[in-house]
CSV table of C-alpha atoms in Angstrom, one decimal:
chain,number,residue,atom,x,y,z
A,1,MET,CA,-15.7,-127.2,-87.1
A,2,THR,CA,-18.6,-129.1,-85.7
A,3,ILE,CA,-22.0,-127.4,-86.4
A,4,GLN,CA,-25.3,-128.2,-84.8
A,5,SER,CA,-27.5,-125.8,-87.0
A,6,ALA,CA,-30.9,-124.6,-86.0
A,7,GLY,CA,-32.0,-125.1,-89.6
A,8,SER,CA,-32.2,-122.6,-92.5
A,9,ASP,CA,-36.0,-122.5,-92.2
A,10,LEU,CA,-35.8,-120.4,-89.0
A,11,ARG,CA,-34.4,-117.4,-90.8
A,12,GLN,CA,-36.4,-117.5,-94.1
A,13,ILE,CA,-38.9,-114.9,-93.1
A,14,PRO,CA,-42.3,-115.0,-94.9
A,15,ASP,CA,-45.0,-112.4,-94.1
A,16,ASP,CA,-46.3,-114.5,-91.3
A,17,PRO,CA,-43.8,-117.3,-90.5
A,18,VAL,CA,-44.9,-120.5,-88.7
A,19,VAL,CA,-42.4,-122.3,-86.6
A,20,SER,CA,-42.9,-126.1,-86.3
A,21,ALA,CA,-42.7,-128.1,-83.1
A,22,THR,CA,-39.4,-129.5,-84.3
A,23,SER,CA,-38.0,-126.1,-85.0
A,24,ILE,CA,-38.9,-124.6,-81.7
A,25,ARG,CA,-36.8,-127.2,-80.0
A,26,SER,CA,-33.9,-126.4,-82.3
A,27,CYS,CA,-34.2,-122.8,-81.2
A,28,ILE,CA,-33.4,-123.7,-77.5
A,29,ILE,CA,-29.9,-124.5,-76.3
A,30,GLU,CA,-30.2,-126.0,-72.9
A,31,PRO,CA,-27.2,-126.3,-70.5
A,32,GLU,CA,-26.9,-130.0,-71.3
A,33,ASP,CA,-26.4,-129.0,-74.9
A,34,PHE,CA,-23.4,-126.7,-74.1
A,35,VAL,CA,-20.1,-128.0,-75.4
A,36,ALA,CA,-17.0,-126.7,-73.6
A,37,ASP,CA,-14.0,-125.8,-75.8
A,38,THR,CA,-10.8,-126.0,-73.8
A,39,ALA,CA,-8.6,-125.4,-76.8
A,40,ALA,CA,-10.2,-122.2,-78.1
A,41,PHE,CA,-7.2,-120.0,-77.6
A,42,VAL,CA,-3.4,-119.9,-77.8
A,43,ASP,CA,-2.9,-119.2,-74.1
A,44,VAL,CA,-4.7,-122.3,-72.7
A,45,ARG,CA,-1.4,-124.0,-71.6
A,46,LEU,CA,-0.1,-121.0,-69.7
A,47,PRO,CA,0.1,-122.0,-66.0
A,48,ARG,CA,-2.6,-119.6,-64.8
A,49,SER,CA,-4.9,-120.2,-67.7
A,50,ALA,CA,-5.2,-124.0,-67.5
A,51,GLY,CA,-8.8,-125.0,-67.0
A,52,LYS,CA,-10.6,-122.2,-68.8
A,53,ALA,CA,-13.4,-123.1,-71.2
A,54,SER,CA,-15.2,-121.2,-73.9
A,55,TYR,CA,-18.6,-121.9,-75.5
A,56,SER,CA,-20.0,-120.8,-78.9
A,57,PHE,CA,-23.8,-120.9,-78.8
A,58,ILE,CA,-24.7,-118.5,-81.7
A,59,GLY,CA,-22.0,-118.1,-84.3
A,60,PRO,CA,-18.3,-119.0,-84.0
A,61,GLY,CA,-17.3,-116.0,-81.9
A,62,VAL,CA,-13.5,-115.4,-81.8
A,63,SER,CA,-12.4,-119.0,-81.1
A,64,GLN,CA,-9.1,-119.9,-82.7
A,65,ASN,CA,-9.9,-123.7,-82.6
A,66,PRO,CA,-10.9,-125.0,-86.0
A,67,ASP,CA,-12.6,-128.0,-84.3
A,68,GLN,CA,-14.9,-125.9,-82.1
A,69,THR,CA,-18.6,-126.8,-81.7
A,70,VAL,CA,-21.1,-124.1,-82.7
A,71,ASN,CA,-24.7,-124.8,-81.5
A,72,ILE,CA,-26.5,-122.5,-84.0
A,73,SER,CA,-24.5,-121.2,-87.0
A,74,THR,CA,-27.2,-119.1,-88.6
A,75,PRO,CA,-26.0,-115.4,-88.7
A,76,HIS,CA,-27.8,-113.1,-86.2
A,77,GLY,CA,-25.7,-109.9,-86.7
A,78,PHE,CA,-24.0,-110.8,-83.4
A,79,ASN,CA,-22.4,-113.8,-81.7
A,80,VAL,CA,-23.4,-115.3,-78.3
A,81,GLY,CA,-21.1,-117.5,-76.2
A,82,ALA,CA,-19.8,-117.9,-72.7
A,83,ALA,CA,-16.6,-118.3,-70.6
A,84,SER,CA,-16.2,-120.5,-67.5
A,85,MET,CA,-13.2,-120.6,-65.3
A,86,PRO,CA,-12.3,-122.0,-61.9
A,87,HIS,CA,-11.1,-119.7,-59.1
A,88,GLY,CA,-7.8,-118.0,-59.8
A,89,VAL,CA,-7.7,-118.9,-63.6
A,90,VAL,CA,-6.9,-116.0,-65.9
A,91,ASN,CA,-7.8,-115.1,-69.5
A,92,ASN,CA,-4.8,-113.2,-70.8
A,93,PRO,CA,-4.8,-109.7,-72.5
A,94,HIS,CA,-6.2,-109.6,-76.0
A,95,LEU,CA,-8.0,-107.0,-78.2
A,96,HIS,CA,-11.3,-107.0,-80.0
A,97,PHE,CA,-12.4,-104.9,-83.0
A,98,THR,CA,-16.1,-105.3,-82.4
A,99,ALA,CA,-18.2,-105.0,-79.2
A,100,GLU,CA,-17.6,-107.5,-76.4
A,101,VAL,CA,-20.2,-107.6,-73.6
A,102,PHE,CA,-20.0,-109.8,-70.5
A,103,ILE,CA,-23.1,-110.8,-68.6
A,104,CYS,CA,-22.1,-112.3,-65.2
A,105,THR,CA,-24.4,-114.9,-63.8
A,106,ALA,CA,-22.0,-116.7,-61.4
A,107,GLY,CA,-18.8,-115.8,-59.6
A,108,ARG,CA,-16.8,-112.6,-59.1
A,109,TRP,CA,-14.4,-111.4,-61.8
A,110,ARG,CA,-11.6,-108.8,-62.1
A,111,PHE,CA,-11.1,-107.3,-65.5
A,112,GLU,CA,-7.7,-105.8,-66.3
A,113,ILE,CA,-7.4,-103.2,-69.1
A,114,GLY,CA,-4.1,-102.6,-70.8
A,115,GLU,CA,-1.4,-104.7,-72.4
A,116,ARG,CA,-0.1,-105.5,-68.9
A,117,GLY,CA,-3.1,-104.4,-66.9
A,118,GLY,CA,-3.0,-101.1,-65.1
A,119,GLN,CA,-6.7,-100.5,-64.8
A,120,SER,CA,-9.1,-102.9,-63.2
A,121,ILE,CA,-12.8,-103.2,-62.6
A,122,GLU,CA,-14.7,-105.9,-60.7
A,123,VAL,CA,-17.8,-107.6,-62.0
A,124,GLY,CA,-20.3,-109.6,-59.9
A,125,PRO,CA,-23.5,-111.6,-60.5
A,126,GLY,CA,-26.2,-109.6,-62.3
A,127,SER,CA,-23.7,-107.1,-63.7
A,128,ILE,CA,-23.2,-106.4,-67.4
A,129,PHE,CA,-19.9,-105.0,-68.6
A,130,SER,CA,-19.3,-103.6,-72.1
A,131,VAL,CA,-15.6,-103.6,-72.8
A,132,PRO,CA,-14.4,-100.9,-75.2
A,133,THR,CA,-13.1,-102.0,-78.6
A,134,TRP,CA,-9.4,-101.5,-79.4
A,135,VAL,CA,-8.2,-102.0,-75.8
A,136,PHE,CA,-6.4,-105.0,-74.4
A,137,ARG,CA,-8.5,-106.8,-71.8
A,138,GLY,CA,-8.0,-109.8,-69.6
A,139,PHE,CA,-10.0,-111.2,-66.7
A,140,GLU,CA,-9.6,-113.5,-63.7
A,141,ASN,CA,-12.1,-115.4,-61.6
A,142,ILE,CA,-11.5,-113.9,-58.1
A,143,GLY,CA,-14.6,-115.6,-56.6
A,144,ASP,CA,-14.5,-118.7,-54.4
A,145,ASP,CA,-16.2,-121.1,-56.9
A,146,ASP,CA,-16.4,-121.7,-60.6
A,147,GLY,CA,-17.6,-118.6,-62.5
A,148,TRP,CA,-19.8,-118.1,-65.6
A,149,LEU,CA,-19.9,-115.2,-68.0
A,150,PHE,CA,-22.2,-115.0,-71.0
A,151,THR,CA,-20.6,-113.1,-73.8
A,152,VAL,CA,-22.2,-111.1,-76.7
A,153,LEU,CA,-19.8,-110.1,-79.6
A,154,GLY,CA,-20.7,-107.5,-82.2
A,155,ARG,CA,-21.3,-108.4,-85.9
A,156,ASP,CA,-21.3,-111.7,-87.6
A,157,GLU,CA,-17.6,-111.2,-88.6
A,158,THR,CA,-15.7,-110.0,-85.6
A,159,GLY,CA,-12.3,-109.6,-87.2
A,160,GLY,CA,-10.8,-112.0,-84.7
A,161,ILE,CA,-8.6,-110.9,-81.8
A,162,LEU,CA,-5.1,-109.7,-81.2
A,163,TRP,CA,-3.0,-110.9,-78.3
A,164,ALA,CA,-0.6,-108.8,-76.2
A,165,PRO,CA,2.9,-109.6,-77.6
A,166,TRP,CA,4.1,-111.2,-74.4
A,167,VAL,CA,1.2,-113.7,-74.4
A,168,LEU,CA,2.2,-115.0,-77.9
A,169,GLU,CA,5.8,-115.3,-76.7
A,170,GLU,CA,4.9,-117.2,-73.6
A,171,ALA,CA,2.4,-119.4,-75.4
A,172,ALA,CA,5.1,-120.4,-77.9
A,173,THR,CA,7.1,-121.9,-75.0
A,174,THR,CA,4.2,-124.2,-74.3
A,175,GLY,CA,4.1,-125.4,-78.0
A,176,LEU,CA,1.2,-123.3,-79.1
A,177,GLN,CA,1.5,-120.8,-81.9
A,178,LEU,CA,-0.9,-118.9,-84.2
A,179,ASP,CA,-0.9,-119.1,-88.0
A,180,ALA,CA,-1.6,-116.0,-90.0
A,181,ASP,CA,-5.3,-117.0,-90.2
A,182,GLN,CA,-5.3,-117.0,-86.4
A,183,THR,CA,-5.8,-120.8,-86.0
A,184,VAL,CA,-3.9,-122.5,-83.1
A,185,VAL,CA,-1.1,-124.8,-84.2
A,186,ASP,CA,0.3,-127.3,-81.7
A,187,THR,CA,4.0,-127.7,-82.5
A,188,THR,CA,4.4,-130.4,-79.9
A,189,SER,CA,2.7,-132.8,-82.3
A,190,GLY,CA,5.1,-132.0,-85.0
A,191,ASP,CA,3.0,-129.4,-86.9
A,192,ARG,CA,4.3,-126.0,-87.8
A,193,PRO,CA,2.5,-122.8,-88.7
A,194,ALA,CA,2.6,-122.2,-92.5
A,195,ASP,CA,2.8,-118.5,-91.9
A,196,PRO,CA,3.5,-117.8,-88.2
A,197,LEU,CA,1.6,-114.7,-86.8
A,198,ALA,CA,4.2,-112.2,-85.5
A,199,PRO,CA,3.5,-110.4,-82.3
A,200,LEU,CA,2.5,-106.7,-82.6
A,201,ASP,CA,5.4,-104.2,-82.8
A,202,GLU,CA,5.6,-100.8,-81.1
A,203,THR,CA,4.2,-99.1,-84.1
A,204,ALA,CA,1.1,-101.2,-84.1
A,205,LEU,CA,0.7,-100.9,-80.4
A,206,SER,CA,0.7,-97.1,-80.6
A,207,HIS,CA,-2.8,-97.3,-82.2
A,208,VAL,CA,-4.4,-99.0,-79.2
A,209,ASP,CA,-6.9,-96.8,-77.3
A,210,ASP,CA,-6.8,-95.5,-73.7
A,211,TYR,CA,-9.8,-95.0,-71.4
A,212,SER,CA,-10.1,-93.1,-68.2
A,213,ASP,CA,-11.2,-94.9,-65.0
A,214,ALA,CA,-14.5,-93.0,-65.1
A,215,ALA,CA,-15.1,-93.9,-68.7
A,216,LEU,CA,-14.6,-97.6,-67.9
A,217,ALA,CA,-16.8,-97.5,-64.8
A,218,ALA,CA,-19.6,-96.0,-67.0
A,219,ARG,CA,-19.6,-99.2,-69.1
A,220,LEU,CA,-20.5,-101.4,-66.1
A,221,VAL,CA,-24.2,-101.7,-65.1
A,222,CYS,CA,-24.8,-103.5,-61.8
A,223,ARG,CA,-28.1,-105.1,-60.8
A,224,ASP,CA,-28.9,-102.4,-58.2
A,225,GLU,CA,-28.4,-99.7,-60.8
A,226,LEU,CA,-31.1,-101.0,-63.2
A,227,ASP,CA,-33.8,-98.5,-64.2
A,228,TRP,CA,-36.9,-100.8,-64.2
A,229,SER,CA,-40.1,-99.6,-65.9
A,230,ASP,CA,-43.5,-101.4,-65.4
A,231,ARG,CA,-44.8,-99.4,-68.4
A,232,ALA,CA,-42.2,-100.5,-70.9
A,233,LEU,CA,-44.5,-102.7,-73.0
A,234,LEU,CA,-47.9,-102.0,-74.3
A,235,SER,CA,-49.1,-105.3,-72.9
A,236,SER,CA,-48.0,-104.3,-69.4
A,237,THR,CA,-51.1,-102.1,-69.1
A,238,LEU,CA,-53.3,-105.3,-69.0
A,239,ASP,CA,-54.0,-107.9,-66.4
A,240,GLY,CA,-52.0,-111.1,-67.0
A,241,HIS,CA,-49.0,-109.3,-68.5
A,242,ARG,CA,-47.1,-107.9,-65.5
A,243,CYS,CA,-43.7,-107.3,-67.1
A,244,ARG,CA,-40.9,-104.9,-66.4
A,245,VAL,CA,-37.9,-103.9,-68.6
A,246,ALA,CA,-34.6,-102.3,-67.7
A,247,PRO,CA,-32.4,-101.2,-70.6
A,248,VAL,CA,-28.6,-101.6,-70.4
A,249,ILE,CA,-27.2,-101.2,-73.9
A,250,GLY,CA,-29.1,-99.3,-76.6
A,251,PHE,CA,-32.8,-98.6,-76.7
A,252,GLY,CA,-33.9,-102.2,-77.3
A,253,MET,CA,-37.6,-102.9,-77.3
A,254,SER,CA,-38.7,-100.7,-74.4
A,255,GLU,CA,-41.8,-98.5,-75.3
A,256,ASP,CA,-41.3,-96.2,-72.3
A,257,ARG,CA,-40.4,-92.8,-73.7
A,258,ASP,CA,-38.5,-91.9,-70.5
A,259,HIS,CA,-36.1,-94.8,-70.7
A,260,ARG,CA,-32.5,-93.9,-71.3
A,261,PRO,CA,-30.0,-96.7,-71.7
A,262,PRO,CA,-26.9,-96.2,-69.5
A,263,ILE,CA,-24.6,-97.5,-72.3
A,264,VAL,CA,-24.8,-96.4,-75.9
A,265,GLY,CA,-22.5,-96.6,-78.9
A,266,ARG,CA,-21.9,-98.9,-81.8
A,267,HIS,CA,-22.5,-102.4,-80.6
A,268,GLY,CA,-24.7,-103.9,-83.4
A,269,PHE,CA,-27.2,-105.1,-80.7
A,270,SER,CA,-29.1,-104.0,-77.7
A,271,VAL,CA,-29.1,-105.6,-74.2
A,272,GLU,CA,-31.9,-105.3,-71.6
A,273,TRP,CA,-33.3,-107.1,-68.7
A,274,LEU,CA,-36.9,-108.4,-68.8
A,275,SER,CA,-38.8,-109.5,-65.7
A,276,ILE,CA,-42.1,-111.4,-65.8
A,277,GLU,CA,-44.2,-111.8,-62.7
A,278,PRO,CA,-45.5,-115.3,-61.8
A,279,GLY,CA,-48.5,-116.3,-64.0
A,280,SER,CA,-47.9,-113.5,-66.4
A,281,THR,CA,-46.8,-113.4,-70.1
A,282,THR,CA,-45.3,-110.7,-72.3
A,283,GLY,CA,-48.3,-110.9,-74.6
A,284,VAL,CA,-48.2,-112.0,-78.2
A,285,HIS,CA,-45.9,-109.8,-80.3
A,286,ARG,CA,-43.3,-110.0,-83.0
A,287,HIS,CA,-40.5,-108.0,-84.6
A,288,ARG,CA,-38.0,-108.4,-87.5
A,289,ASP,CA,-34.7,-108.1,-85.5
A,290,SER,CA,-32.7,-111.2,-84.4
A,291,GLN,CA,-33.4,-112.0,-80.8
A,292,VAL,CA,-31.6,-114.1,-78.3
A,293,LEU,CA,-32.9,-114.8,-74.7
A,294,LEU,CA,-30.6,-115.7,-71.9
A,295,VAL,CA,-32.8,-117.4,-69.3
A,296,ILE,CA,-31.6,-116.4,-65.8
A,297,GLY,CA,-34.5,-117.8,-63.7
A,298,SER,CA,-36.9,-120.8,-63.6
A,299,GLY,CA,-40.4,-121.1,-65.0
A,300,CYS,CA,-39.8,-119.9,-68.5
A,301,GLU,CA,-42.2,-121.1,-71.3
A,302,LEU,CA,-41.8,-120.1,-74.9
A,303,ARG,CA,-44.8,-119.9,-77.1
A,304,LEU,CA,-44.5,-119.3,-80.9
A,305,ASN,CA,-47.1,-118.7,-83.6
A,306,ARG,CA,-50.7,-117.9,-83.0
A,307,GLY,CA,-54.1,-119.6,-82.5
A,308,ASP,CA,-54.3,-123.3,-83.3
A,309,GLN,CA,-50.7,-123.2,-84.7
A,310,THR,CA,-49.2,-122.2,-81.4
A,311,VAL,CA,-46.3,-124.4,-80.3
A,312,VAL,CA,-45.1,-124.4,-76.7
A,313,SER,CA,-41.9,-125.4,-75.0
A,314,PRO,CA,-40.6,-125.1,-71.5
A,315,VAL,CA,-37.1,-123.5,-71.2
A,316,GLY,CA,-34.7,-124.4,-68.5
A,317,VAL,CA,-32.6,-122.2,-66.2
A,318,GLY,CA,-29.4,-121.0,-68.0
A,319,ALA,CA,-30.7,-121.8,-71.5
A,320,VAL,CA,-29.9,-119.7,-74.6
A,321,VAL,CA,-32.9,-119.2,-76.9
A,322,SER,CA,-32.8,-117.9,-80.5
A,323,VAL,CA,-36.3,-116.6,-81.3
A,324,PRO,CA,-36.9,-116.8,-85.1
A,325,SER,CA,-37.1,-113.3,-86.7
A,326,GLY,CA,-40.6,-112.3,-87.6
A,327,ALA,CA,-42.3,-115.1,-85.6
A,328,TRP,CA,-45.1,-114.3,-83.2
A,329,ARG,CA,-43.9,-114.9,-79.7
A,330,ASP,CA,-45.2,-114.9,-76.1
A,331,ILE,CA,-42.9,-115.5,-73.1
A,332,ALA,CA,-44.6,-116.9,-70.0
A,333,ASN,CA,-43.6,-117.3,-66.4
A,334,ARG,CA,-45.0,-120.6,-65.1
A,335,GLY,CA,-42.9,-120.4,-61.9
A,336,GLU,CA,-43.5,-119.1,-58.4
A,337,GLU,CA,-40.9,-116.3,-58.5
A,338,PRO,CA,-40.4,-113.4,-60.9
A,339,LEU,CA,-38.6,-114.7,-64.0
A,340,GLN,CA,-35.7,-112.6,-65.3
A,341,LEU,CA,-34.2,-112.9,-68.7
A,342,VAL,CA,-31.5,-110.9,-70.6
A,343,VAL,CA,-32.8,-110.0,-74.0
A,344,VAL,CA,-30.4,-109.3,-76.9
A,345,ASN,CA,-31.9,-107.8,-80.0
A,346,GLY,CA,-30.0,-107.2,-83.3
A,347,GLY,CA,-29.2,-103.7,-84.6
A,348,ASP,CA,-28.2,-100.4,-83.1
A,349,GLY,CA,-31.6,-98.7,-83.4
A,350,PRO,CA,-34.7,-99.4,-81.3
A,351,THR,CA,-36.5,-102.7,-81.9
A,352,THR,CA,-40.0,-101.9,-83.1
A,353,LEU,CA,-42.6,-104.3,-81.7
A,354,GLU,CA,-45.8,-105.4,-83.5
A,355,TRP,CA,-48.5,-106.4,-81.1
A,356,ALA,CA,-51.2,-108.9,-81.8
A,357,ALA,CA,-54.5,-107.2,-82.6
A,358,GLU,CA,-56.2,-108.4,-79.4
A,359,ILE,CA,-53.4,-106.9,-77.3
A,360,SER,CA,-53.7,-103.5,-79.1
A,361,ALA,CA,-57.5,-103.5,-78.8
A,362,ALA,CA,-57.5,-104.4,-75.1
A,363,ALA,CA,-54.9,-101.8,-74.3
A,364,ALA,CA,-57.0,-99.2,-76.2
A,365,ASP,CA,-60.0,-100.2,-74.2
A,366,ALA,CA,-57.9,-99.7,-71.0
A,367,GLY,CA,-56.9,-96.2,-72.3
A,368,TRP,CA,-53.5,-96.9,-73.7
A,369,CYS,CA,-51.9,-96.9,-77.1
A,370,ARG,CA,-48.5,-96.0,-78.7
A,371,ASP,CA,-47.6,-92.6,-80.1
A,372,ALA,CA,-46.0,-92.0,-83.5
A,373,ASN,CA,-42.6,-92.7,-82.0
A,374,GLY,CA,-43.7,-96.1,-80.8
A,375,CYS,CA,-43.9,-95.1,-77.1
A,376,LEU,CA,-46.6,-95.8,-74.6
A,377,ALA,CA,-49.2,-93.0,-74.5
A,378,PRO,CA,-52.7,-92.4,-73.1
A,379,VAL,CA,-55.4,-92.7,-75.8
A,380,ALA,CA,-57.0,-89.5,-74.4
A,381,LEU,CA,-53.9,-87.5,-75.4
A,382,VAL,CA,-52.9,-89.2,-78.7
A,383,GLY,CA,-56.5,-89.7,-80.0
């Protein structure tokens, strides 16, 4: 396995960590740093699956290729990767034990649920789909062009994946088999699995879950369904910090007491949209949870540390950013259009923000603070 590690210093959290200029660059995975893995899974030689590629940005994910490249190997409590496939290419039915969330940024996709399908749901740009655990899922690019899906997988150890029995049987005819440790073995080169993984039998398959159409539809959140709040951050009460937040999975970092995430449940992370107006920043803040930013638009600038120790780096469109836990951070929009990011924070509970003293003081002067539950409140009411 090839590892390009962000460096152990990023996750050793002192009381007030300082990130160096070198380390801030190692936090940012730009698209030119992406490494496509076209041998990640046992089904890659099946006729309708040729041409699919997988990416492992944060953690190894569920790749079955021992030679995969992982950009940042430091545990975050979740894994972040991506899938890209040309039109008509299929990822075949498989099952996950931990959460699998798809964030569509390009193309249109049809997800099939069931060992041989049976239920389907379409996902387009700006949509986020949380697939239930313990169900078979496959997906196809039904758009006209190449498609792109970011993926977030629950936990550091995902437990791997299980394939529908017929997928393993068909893959074996192409020369690819799985060993008991779920690594792919290419028998056409003369290798043989030491302990071949047998397809699931009917008894094992009887434990797979079922979901109603309505229950599946409730796990898809489209862009036009987002519940945006312009009072989701304490800093948003101040000039120069025009930001909005829309929760998708879990409570995340929103400080709006009226926010209700459309998707809840045991994921091990939260997912929310963050929009920053041109010329604005989030304001300096920090928290102790792992955080990954998926940069959807242009103009993003990442600022870490405070005062004369501040280090700054531009971040390109489509980049993946691992923000060091506990570090002071400020995200700015230096572009001419609203900047949108998808923010993933570790943990199933709300992410509690600590604001820089100057932000808290300015907000108080403007009449705003946070209540005992960490939610935005008028000073006149809270006292």
